[in-house]
Coordinates of C-alpha atoms in Angstrom, one line a residue:
M1 CA -18.3 -44.8 74.8
R2 CA -19.3 -46.6 71.6
F3 CA -22.6 -44.6 71.5
I4 CA -20.7 -41.4 71.8
N5 CA -18.2 -42.2 69.1
G6 CA -21.0 -43.2 66.7
K7 CA -22.8 -39.9 67.3
K8 CA -19.7 -38.0 66.5
A9 CA -19.3 -39.9 63.3
T10 CA -22.9 -39.1 62.3
V11 CA -22.3 -35.3 63.0
V12 CA -19.0 -35.4 61.0
S13 CA -20.8 -37.1 58.1
K14 CA -23.5 -34.5 58.0
I15 CA -21.0 -31.7 57.9
I16 CA -19.1 -33.3 55.0
L17 CA -22.3 -33.9 53.1
G18 CA -23.4 -30.2 53.7
C19 CA -20.1 -28.9 52.4
A20 CA -20.3 -31.1 49.3
A21 CA -23.8 -29.8 48.6
A22 CA -22.7 -26.2 49.0
A23 CA -19.7 -26.8 46.7
L24 CA -22.0 -28.4 44.1
A25 CA -24.4 -25.5 44.3
L26 CA -21.6 -22.9 43.9
T27 CA -20.2 -24.8 40.9
C28 CA -23.7 -24.8 39.2
L29 CA -24.0 -21.1 39.9
V30 CA -20.6 -20.3 38.3
I31 CA -21.5 -22.4 35.2
R32 CA -24.7 -20.5 34.9
M33 CA -23.2 -17.0 35.2
P34 CA -22.7 -16.4 31.5
A35 CA -26.5 -16.8 31.0
L36 CA -27.3 -14.7 34.0
F37 CA -25.0 -11.8 32.9
G38 CA -25.4 -12.2 29.1
G39 CA -22.3 -11.8 26.9
S40 CA -20.6 -9.8 29.6
G41 CA -20.6 -12.7 32.0
D42 CA -17.9 -14.7 30.3
T43 CA -15.0 -13.0 32.0
L44 CA -16.7 -13.1 35.4
A45 CA -17.6 -16.7 35.1
T46 CA -14.1 -17.7 34.1
W47 CA -12.7 -15.7 37.0
A48 CA -15.0 -17.3 39.5
A49 CA -14.3 -20.7 38.1
G50 CA -10.6 -20.1 38.6
L51 CA -11.3 -19.9 42.4
I52 CA -12.9 -23.3 42.7
L53 CA -12.3 -25.4 39.6
P54 CA -9.1 -27.3 38.6
N55 CA -7.1 -25.6 35.9
G56 CA -8.3 -28.0 33.2
A57 CA -12.0 -27.3 33.9
K58 CA -11.3 -23.5 34.1
T59 CA -9.6 -23.7 30.7
A60 CA -12.4 -25.6 29.2
L61 CA -14.9 -23.1 30.5
G62 CA -12.9 -20.2 29.0
Q63 CA -12.6 -21.9 25.6
G64 CA -16.3 -22.5 25.5
N65 CA -17.2 -18.8 25.5
E66 CA -18.8 -17.7 22.2
G67 CA -19.0 -14.0 22.9
S68 CA -15.3 -13.1 22.8
G69 CA -14.7 -9.8 21.0
P70 CA -12.6 -9.0 17.9
P71 CA -8.7 -9.1 18.2
D72 CA -6.9 -6.2 19.6
K73 CA -6.7 -3.6 16.8
D74 CA -3.3 -2.3 18.0
A75 CA -1.8 -5.7 17.2
S76 CA -2.7 -5.3 13.6
I77 CA -2.4 -1.6 12.7
T78 CA 0.0 0.9 14.2
A79 CA 0.6 4.4 12.9
T80 CA 4.2 5.4 12.5
S81 CA 6.1 8.4 11.2
S82 CA 8.8 7.0 8.9
S83 CA 11.1 9.0 6.7
S84 CA 12.5 6.1 4.7
S85 CA 12.0 5.8 1.0
S86 CA 12.8 3.1 -1.6
S87 CA 14.6 3.3 -4.9
R88 CA 14.4 0.7 -7.6
S89 CA 17.3 -1.3 -8.8
E90 CA 17.7 -2.3 -12.4
D91 CA 19.4 -5.5 -11.2
E92 CA 16.2 -7.5 -11.1
S93 CA 15.8 -10.9 -9.7
S94 CA 13.2 -13.5 -10.8
V95 CA 10.0 -13.6 -8.9
S96 CA 7.7 -16.6 -8.8
G97 CA 4.8 -17.7 -6.6
V98 CA 1.1 -18.4 -6.4
S99 CA -1.6 -15.9 -5.4
S100 CA -3.8 -16.9 -2.5
S101 CA -6.8 -15.4 -0.8
A102 CA -6.9 -14.0 2.7
S103 CA -8.1 -15.8 5.8
P104 CA -11.9 -15.9 6.2
D105 CA -13.7 -13.4 8.5
N106 CA -15.3 -14.3 11.8
V107 CA -18.9 -13.3 12.5
S108 CA -19.2 -12.0 16.1
S109 CA -22.1 -12.5 18.4
Q110 CA -23.4 -9.1 17.3
G111 CA -23.6 -10.2 13.7
R112 CA -20.8 -7.9 12.6
S113 CA -18.0 -9.4 10.4
E114 CA -14.7 -8.9 12.0
P115 CA -11.3 -9.9 10.5
I116 CA -9.3 -12.2 12.8
P117 CA -5.6 -12.4 11.9
D118 CA -4.2 -15.9 12.1
P119 CA -1.1 -15.4 14.3
T120 CA 0.7 -18.0 12.2
N121 CA -0.3 -16.4 8.9
S122 CA -0.4 -12.6 9.3
I123 CA 2.1 -9.7 9.2
K124 CA 1.6 -6.3 10.9
I125 CA 0.7 -3.4 8.7
R126 CA 2.3 0.0 9.7
E127 CA 0.1 2.7 8.2
T128 CA 1.9 6.0 7.8
Q129 CA 2.0 9.3 5.9
F130 CA 5.4 10.2 4.6
G131 CA 6.2 13.9 5.0
A132 CA 9.1 15.9 6.1
S133 CA 12.2 14.0 4.8
G134 CA 15.0 15.2 2.6
E135 CA 15.3 18.8 1.5
K136 CA 12.2 21.1 1.4
Y137 CA 11.4 23.3 -1.5
D138 CA 8.2 25.3 -1.7
N139 CA 5.5 22.9 -0.4
F140 CA 7.2 19.6 -1.1
Y141 CA 10.3 17.5 -0.2
F142 CA 13.1 16.2 -2.4
K143 CA 15.6 13.5 -1.9
N144 CA 18.8 13.5 -4.0
N145 CA 19.7 9.8 -4.2
A146 CA 21.7 10.3 -7.4
G147 CA 24.7 12.1 -5.9
A148 CA 24.6 14.8 -8.7
Q149 CA 24.6 18.5 -8.3
I150 CA 21.2 19.9 -9.0
A151 CA 19.8 23.4 -8.7
I152 CA 16.2 22.8 -7.7
P153 CA 15.1 26.5 -7.4
E154 CA 16.3 27.2 -10.9
L155 CA 14.7 24.1 -12.4
L156 CA 11.5 24.7 -10.6
I157 CA 10.9 28.0 -12.4
Q158 CA 11.9 26.7 -15.8
R159 CA 9.1 25.5 -18.2
P160 CA 9.1 21.8 -19.0
D161 CA 9.9 21.0 -22.7
L162 CA 6.3 19.9 -23.4
H163 CA 3.9 21.5 -25.9
I164 CA 0.6 19.7 -25.4
K165 CA -2.0 19.8 -28.2
K166 CA -5.6 18.9 -27.9
D167 CA -6.1 17.9 -31.5
G168 CA -7.1 14.3 -30.9
Q169 CA -3.6 13.0 -31.3
P170 CA -2.0 11.0 -28.4
Q171 CA 0.1 13.2 -26.1
V172 CA 0.6 10.8 -23.2
L173 CA 1.7 7.2 -23.0
I174 CA 0.9 5.3 -19.8
M175 CA 2.6 1.9 -19.5
H176 CA 3.9 -0.5 -16.8
T177 CA 7.3 -2.1 -16.7
H178 CA 6.1 -4.3 -13.8
T179 CA 2.6 -4.9 -15.1
C180 CA 1.8 -7.7 -12.7
E181 CA 2.3 -5.6 -9.5
S182 CA -1.0 -5.7 -7.5
Y183 CA -2.5 -4.6 -4.2
M184 CA -4.5 -6.1 -1.3
R185 CA -8.2 -6.5 -2.4
E186 CA -9.6 -5.4 0.9
D187 CA -8.5 -3.7 4.1
L188 CA -8.1 -6.6 6.5
G189 CA -6.1 -4.7 9.1
Y190 CA -3.2 -7.1 8.6
Y191 CA -1.2 -8.5 5.7
P192 CA -1.6 -12.3 5.1
S193 CA 1.9 -13.9 5.0
D194 CA 0.8 -16.1 2.1
F195 CA -0.5 -13.2 0.0
Y196 CA 1.3 -12.9 -3.3
P197 CA 1.0 -9.3 -4.6
R198 CA 1.4 -10.0 -8.3
T199 CA -1.1 -11.1 -10.9
T200 CA -1.6 -11.1 -14.7
D201 CA -5.3 -10.4 -14.1
N202 CA -5.8 -6.8 -15.1
N203 CA -8.8 -6.5 -12.9
Y204 CA -6.5 -6.5 -9.9
N205 CA -3.0 -5.2 -10.9
V206 CA -1.5 -1.8 -11.4
T207 CA -3.1 -1.4 -14.8
R208 CA -6.3 -0.4 -12.9
V209 CA -4.4 2.7 -11.7
G210 CA -3.3 3.5 -15.3
D211 CA -7.0 3.2 -16.3
A212 CA -8.0 5.8 -13.7
I213 CA -5.3 8.2 -14.8
A214 CA -6.2 7.8 -18.5
Q215 CA -9.9 8.4 -17.8
K216 CA -9.2 11.8 -16.3
L217 CA -6.9 12.9 -19.1
T218 CA -9.3 11.7 -21.8
A219 CA -12.1 13.6 -20.1
A220 CA -10.0 16.8 -20.2
G221 CA -9.4 16.3 -24.0
I222 CA -5.8 15.1 -23.7
G223 CA -5.0 12.2 -26.0
V224 CA -3.8 9.1 -24.1
I225 CA -2.5 5.6 -25.0
H226 CA -2.6 3.1 -22.2
D227 CA -0.4 0.2 -23.1
V228 CA -1.0 -2.8 -20.8
T229 CA 1.7 -5.1 -22.4
V230 CA 3.0 -7.5 -19.7
H231 CA 6.8 -7.1 -19.3
D232 CA 7.4 -9.0 -16.0
D233 CA 5.8 -12.4 -16.7
P234 CA 6.8 -15.2 -17.1
S235 CA 10.2 -13.7 -16.3
Y236 CA 10.9 -10.6 -14.1
N237 CA 14.4 -10.3 -15.3
G238 CA 14.8 -8.1 -18.3
S239 CA 11.5 -6.2 -17.6
Y240 CA 13.0 -2.8 -18.4
T241 CA 14.5 -4.0 -21.7
R242 CA 11.1 -5.3 -22.8
S243 CA 9.3 -2.1 -21.6
E244 CA 11.9 0.0 -23.5
N245 CA 10.8 -1.8 -26.7
T246 CA 7.2 -1.1 -25.9
I247 CA 7.9 2.6 -25.4
K248 CA 9.9 2.8 -28.6
K249 CA 7.1 1.1 -30.6
N250 CA 4.5 3.5 -29.3
L251 CA 6.7 6.5 -30.0
E252 CA 7.3 5.3 -33.5
K253 CA 3.6 4.7 -34.1
Y254 CA 2.4 7.9 -32.4
P255 CA 5.2 10.5 -32.8
S256 CA 2.8 13.1 -31.1
I257 CA 3.5 11.5 -27.7
Q258 CA 5.4 13.8 -25.4
V259 CA 4.8 12.3 -21.9
V260 CA 5.6 8.7 -20.9
L261 CA 4.4 7.6 -17.4
D262 CA 5.7 4.2 -16.1
I263 CA 3.2 3.5 -13.3
H264 CA 4.3 1.1 -10.6
R265 CA 3.4 0.1 -7.1
D266 CA 6.1 0.0 -4.4
A267 CA 6.8 -2.5 -1.6
L268 CA 8.1 -1.3 1.8
G269 CA 8.9 -3.1 5.1
N270 CA 9.2 -6.8 5.8
N271 CA 7.7 -9.7 7.7
E272 CA 9.5 -8.9 10.9
S273 CA 9.0 -5.1 11.2
G274 CA 5.7 -5.1 9.3
K275 CA 4.6 -4.0 5.9
V276 CA 4.4 -0.2 5.3
K277 CA 1.2 1.3 4.0
P278 CA 1.5 5.0 2.9
T279 CA -1.8 6.9 2.9
F280 CA -3.3 10.3 2.9
V281 CA -6.8 11.7 2.9
A282 CA -8.4 13.7 0.0
N283 CA -12.0 14.8 0.1
G284 CA -12.6 12.8 3.2
K285 CA -11.5 9.5 1.5
K286 CA -8.3 7.5 2.1
A287 CA -5.9 7.2 -0.8
A288 CA -2.4 5.7 -1.4
Q289 CA 0.5 8.2 -1.4
I290 CA 2.6 8.4 -4.6
M291 CA 6.3 8.8 -5.2
I292 CA 7.5 10.5 -8.3
V293 CA 10.9 9.2 -9.5
S294 CA 13.1 11.2 -11.9
G295 CA 16.3 9.5 -13.3
Y296 CA 19.9 10.4 -13.9
N297 CA 23.0 8.7 -15.3
N298 CA 26.4 10.1 -14.8
K299 CA 27.9 8.1 -17.7
A300 CA 28.9 10.2 -20.7
N301 CA 26.2 10.5 -23.3
K302 CA 23.9 8.0 -21.6
F303 CA 21.3 10.5 -20.3
P304 CA 22.4 14.0 -21.3
D305 CA 19.1 15.8 -21.0
W306 CA 17.8 14.4 -17.7
Q307 CA 17.1 17.9 -16.5
Y308 CA 14.1 18.2 -18.8
N309 CA 12.4 15.3 -17.0
M310 CA 13.3 16.8 -13.7
R311 CA 11.5 20.1 -14.7
F312 CA 8.4 18.1 -15.4
A313 CA 8.8 16.1 -12.1
L314 CA 9.1 19.2 -10.0
K315 CA 6.0 20.8 -11.6
L316 CA 4.0 17.7 -11.0
Q317 CA 5.2 17.3 -7.4
Q318 CA 4.4 20.9 -6.6
A319 CA 1.0 20.8 -8.3
A320 CA 0.1 17.6 -6.4
E321 CA 0.8 19.2 -3.1
N322 CA -1.1 22.3 -4.1
R323 CA -4.2 20.4 -5.0
Y324 CA -4.1 17.5 -2.6
P325 CA -1.8 18.2 0.4
G326 CA 0.0 15.0 1.6
M327 CA -0.4 13.2 -1.7
T328 CA 3.3 12.8 -2.4
R329 CA 6.3 11.1 -0.7
P330 CA 9.6 13.0 -1.2
L331 CA 10.5 13.3 -4.9
N332 CA 13.1 10.6 -5.6
F333 CA 16.0 11.7 -7.8
T334 CA 17.7 8.4 -8.6
S335 CA 20.9 7.4 -10.3
M336 CA 19.0 5.0 -12.5
Q337 CA 17.6 6.1 -15.8
Y338 CA 14.6 3.6 -16.2
N339 CA 14.1 4.4 -19.9
M340 CA 13.5 8.1 -19.1
Y341 CA 16.0 9.1 -21.7
L342 CA 13.5 8.4 -24.4
T343 CA 11.5 11.7 -24.0
H344 CA 11.7 15.0 -22.2
G345 CA 8.5 14.1 -20.3
S346 CA 9.3 10.6 -18.9
L347 CA 8.7 9.8 -15.3
L348 CA 8.3 6.7 -13.1
I349 CA 5.6 7.0 -10.5
E350 CA 5.0 4.6 -7.6
V351 CA 1.4 4.5 -6.5
G352 CA 1.1 3.0 -3.0
T353 CA 2.7 -0.2 -1.8
D354 CA 1.5 -3.9 -1.7
A355 CA 0.0 -3.1 1.7
N356 CA -2.4 -0.6 0.2
T357 CA -5.8 -1.7 -1.1
L358 CA -6.7 -1.7 -4.7
D359 CA -9.4 0.9 -4.1
E360 CA -6.9 3.2 -2.4
A361 CA -4.6 2.9 -5.4
I362 CA -7.3 3.5 -8.0
Y363 CA -8.5 6.5 -6.1
S364 CA -4.9 7.9 -6.1
G365 CA -4.8 7.2 -9.9
S366 CA -7.9 9.3 -10.3
L367 CA -6.4 12.2 -8.2
L368 CA -3.1 11.9 -10.1
G369 CA -5.1 12.3 -13.3
D370 CA -6.5 15.5 -11.9
V371 CA -3.1 16.9 -11.1
L372 CA -1.7 15.8 -14.5
T373 CA -4.6 17.6 -16.2
D374 CA -3.7 20.8 -14.3
V375 CA -0.1 20.6 -15.3
L376 CA -0.6 19.7 -18.9
N377 CA -3.3 22.3 -19.4
N378 CA -0.7 24.9 -18.5
L379 CA 1.7 23.4 -21.1
T380 CA -0.6 23.6 -24.1
D381 CA 0.4 25.6 -27.1
S382 CA -1.9 28.7 -27.4

């Protein structure tokens, strides 16, 4: 009986050793699967490891993969169709902060640089093209946010009170009440939550858009002054009072100026819902949409000839959509005057938002220069 029991023990021991050897071989095979299947073996190896390895070992194997692809694009950019628009308030609050750079890129196993949003440091960007919103006239849309009675069809056919001369004298003043407004420097696919979209560096702020507009007008023989005086730093409060003084100084120095363009960039959306990036495509290239703002003030004698500016705004909006369909957001007729009372050709124009790239905004400035050239050439004295 003792001999029989010892024999049984030997057989059992051999079975146990055989199973252990088989398990060890299978484990080695699983670990080697990434090499056997190349980059595509990571998922398979991790799946197989989940069948035989403890959770900790499976996790370690998964984290060791170097061939993981770029993040899901849908998590960073989603196209939306939004009809909202913003209007500026002259009740300004102070703004302070420090500009910081975006997160570094990751280089994938294929050698391609892919942006990887840091989930703790990125905000979704909702790219959209504003279109049908408000009232439609001809080929564009109009939003009456001023609450005033306005006859668009009649104003649309009336000539703006502008008489452009190509005699070398300045006809157009380009300036910026919020000179420090800036854009993203590259298209990351997401908005870094620590990005501060304001800078006094004129290489990166909205003055670059003004430069692009001025270049097109100058090339067309239309005299331009581009004043890059900073009005919103070190204090944001009182920007419009300071920019009013800048406009008055230029009008006094150059009485030939008839058109004053206050070029801004907008900001739409928030950290929770995502930052809104309005774009359109012109000549196969992406550009930032613009919003033309024309002012109004219902207080007696404060802005009695606002309709002259509106004539100009309507002509510009119509011409922009004729030449570059999709370029404009709905024209914003606002109850704020924004220094537009100073001439009969004063407008505020928002070029993109802080989610647009600098290149997209500069390209829009160039296109806007084309449109302005078309309109002003038709308003020259013969």
